[in-house]
Amino acid sequence: MSSKPVYEPVEGPKRPGVSISAKLFAFLALFTLFILIVVWLFQIGLLNYFYRDTKYKELELADRAMLHAVSEYPDALQALADELGKNDDICSRVFRVEGNRVYQVASADVSGDCLIHRVSEKFLTYLYHKAVENNGLYLHEISPEDIKNFQGTDSGANNEQSNPPQNALWNRLPTNNVNTLCVRIATDAEGHEYIILLNSELVPVSSMVDTLETQFWMIAVILLCGALVLAILISGNISRPIQKMNHAAKKLAQGEYDADFEVTGYREVMELSESLTHASEELSKNDKLQKELIANISHDLRTPLTMIKGYSEVMRDIPGENTPENVQVIIDETQRLSDLVNDLMDLSKLQAGTKKLTLEPFRLTETVRDVISRYEKLTQKDGYRVEFSSDGEVIVLADHTMILQVIYNLINNAVNYTGEDKLVQVSQRVYRESGKVRISVTDSGEGIPTDQIPLIWDRYYKIDKVHRRAMVGTGLGLSIVKHILEQHHTTYGVESKLGVGSTFWFELNIMNDTSEKTEKLEISP
């Protein structure tokens, strides 16, 4: 009792490397880390820089607004001071200078304890001279301690108005300042001089930084956990169809051509699935054709060998059977066997690409006539008719031996499958516009179904699946024709209609007119 072998998928060794999940998590983690670095840099590391820059820009815009108001609208200074205090948290005081006296014309105290609202007359004089020394604008960062130290020296005015106040650190910029002072000297349209004091308080941001850092680490943990979950989900969607196709591919490697590659997922994965399914179908067809080829070749080899053996035994065992006719049968079958082997070798060379073209100019029309003349014996013996018609003499550049083989094989195929009238028509048509010549071979056989026309070029493909021993040839002719014409990079085809017959054709490029080419052929080495 025979049993059908069961193929078990072979599990290969575990491959070294990194899984999709690990790689995807690594990429997402790196991207998350990059985002966290950017967030930390701009929201924590550079927070103080951006804050100070913003406050300076607000102070600069306020200075421009005050300067414009003094020169154009002095009466609107108080309204402007109130607006700056309300919108930008900027404290301001504006003094009008008349001789040695100054009069306050506008004031806005946002904090209620602003530095510029606690300055003494001597300190104001000092700031005035600092602004004069700097072309009308003095901008400086100070601490409350500096002002406090100077206020203790308010009595006993001295004449050194342009020198720094006693105990105040005016010659350097402190590292822990919390106030920015702007002193501007301006003149109105009537020539009156004004002193504009602006102060913007820089609130310490250390507590805000601490809060942001705490939030930052919480966000970092959440993002990394999210990256891990996302990597697992995405890798699962990607790897599951790949694993399924991998399992199916192992089954395909064991010869199970019905392996299921159908999966759903991403477009690229589905395209790969379709490609593998198509490859599986083609491998199945190739395996089937391989088996048919072996069966058909075995049949064609067995038939001549059987006849050779049978006739040889008859000639050995029966006196008087050693006749020329019997010897001729053995010779014919031996020749057929030799032709089959030669065709198989030619087909193998063509498929492997080891048989190269040798291009040379030759008279195609004359070559076709020579081939047809060699069928006279077949015509006389079995009643076949091979007719040829042409519309002129042409010369082509091709491999003469290979094209000769193409013509032989097409005529042999037509002889094998022509109808009861045993007529084979060969024609040559020249197309001057395109510079091509077409050779057509027509039989009057049963024809080929439309859906099977693309398959007839496969080796040993049979329309009715019933193998017929060829009257002339080996059954590999059309496959050899296909490979030869494809090597010539030319067009070929077949036109067929059921019940009417089939026409096989191919085209070649015409070189030149016959007269010109004849001269070239005569002088060519």
PDB file of N, CA and C in Angstrom, residues 48 51-52 55 89 177-180 200-208:
ATOM      1  N   ASN A  48      15.860  81.425  30.205  1.00  0.00           N
ATOM      2  CA  ASN A  48      16.289  82.727  30.742  1.00  0.00           C
ATOM      3  C   ASN A  48      16.753  83.666  29.629  1.00  0.00           C
ATOM      4  N   TYR A  51      13.666  84.904  27.792  1.00  0.00           N
ATOM      5  CA  TYR A  51      12.926  85.819  28.664  1.00  0.00           C
ATOM      6  C   TYR A  51      13.587  87.186  28.692  1.00  0.00           C
ATOM      7  N   ARG A  52      14.899  87.223  28.913  1.00  0.00           N
ATOM      8  CA  ARG A  52      15.620  88.493  28.958  1.00  0.00           C
ATOM      9  C   ARG A  52      15.549  89.212  27.606  1.00  0.00           C
ATOM     10  N   LYS A  55      12.133  90.843  27.267  1.00  0.00           N
ATOM     11  CA  LYS A  55      11.996  92.037  28.101  1.00  0.00           C
ATOM     12  C   LYS A  55      12.792  93.214  27.515  1.00  0.00           C
ATOM     13  N   ASP A  89       4.055  95.970  31.699  1.00  0.00           N
ATOM     14  CA  ASP A  89       4.627  95.970  33.056  1.00  0.00           C
ATOM     15  C   ASP A  89       5.922  96.775  33.125  1.00  0.00           C
ATOM     16  N   ASN A 177      21.388  90.453  38.354  1.00  0.00           N
ATOM     17  CA  ASN A 177      20.502  91.622  38.291  1.00  0.00           C
ATOM     18  C   ASN A 177      19.072  91.180  38.047  1.00  0.00           C
ATOM     19  N   VAL A 178      18.149  92.000  38.581  1.00  0.00           N
ATOM     20  CA  VAL A 178      16.729  91.714  38.372  1.00  0.00           C
ATOM     21  C   VAL A 178      16.005  92.914  37.794  1.00  0.00           C
ATOM     22  N   ASN A 179      16.722  94.011  37.484  1.00  0.00           N
ATOM     23  CA  ASN A 179      16.095  95.209  36.923  1.00  0.00           C
ATOM     24  C   ASN A 179      16.916  95.705  35.746  1.00  0.00           C
ATOM     25  N   THR A 180      16.188  96.216  34.772  1.00  0.00           N
ATOM     26  CA  THR A 180      16.835  96.824  33.611  1.00  0.00           C
ATOM     27  C   THR A 180      16.407  98.282  33.545  1.00  0.00           C
ATOM     28  N   SER A 200      12.264  97.914  33.654  1.00  0.00           N
ATOM     29  CA  SER A 200      11.572  96.641  33.440  1.00  0.00           C
ATOM     30  C   SER A 200      12.162  95.623  34.414  1.00  0.00           C
ATOM     31  N   GLU A 201      11.312  95.092  35.254  1.00  0.00           N
ATOM     32  CA  GLU A 201      11.778  94.161  36.274  1.00  0.00           C
ATOM     33  C   GLU A 201      11.884  92.751  35.699  1.00  0.00           C
ATOM     34  N   LEU A 202      13.064  92.140  35.882  1.00  0.00           N
ATOM     35  CA  LEU A 202      13.299  90.767  35.441  1.00  0.00           C
ATOM     36  C   LEU A 202      13.001  89.835  36.601  1.00  0.00           C
ATOM     37  N   VAL A 203      11.871  89.178  36.510  1.00  0.00           N
ATOM     38  CA  VAL A 203      11.460  88.272  37.580  1.00  0.00           C
ATOM     39  C   VAL A 203      12.314  87.008  37.526  1.00  0.00           C
ATOM     40  N   PRO A 204      12.869  86.520  38.628  1.00  0.00           N
ATOM     41  CA  PRO A 204      13.643  85.270  38.622  1.00  0.00           C
ATOM     42  C   PRO A 204      12.805  84.119  38.104  1.00  0.00           C
ATOM     43  N   VAL A 205      13.418  83.314  37.229  1.00  0.00           N
ATOM     44  CA  VAL A 205      12.691  82.201  36.602  1.00  0.00           C
ATOM     45  C   VAL A 205      13.160  80.848  37.125  1.00  0.00           C
ATOM     46  N   SER A 206      13.920  80.823  38.204  1.00  0.00           N
ATOM     47  CA  SER A 206      14.442  79.551  38.722  1.00  0.00           C
ATOM     48  C   SER A 206      13.324  78.620  39.149  1.00  0.00           C
ATOM     49  N   SER A 207      12.299  79.147  39.813  1.00  0.00           N
ATOM     50  CA  SER A 207      11.187  78.294  40.234  1.00  0.00           C
ATOM     51  C   SER A 207      10.428  77.750  39.030  1.00  0.00           C
ATOM     52  N   MET A 208      10.299  78.583  37.987  1.00  0.00           N
ATOM     53  CA  MET A 208       9.634  78.122  36.771  1.00  0.00           C
ATOM     54  C   MET A 208      10.455  77.023  36.096  1.00  0.00           C
TER      55      MET A 208
END
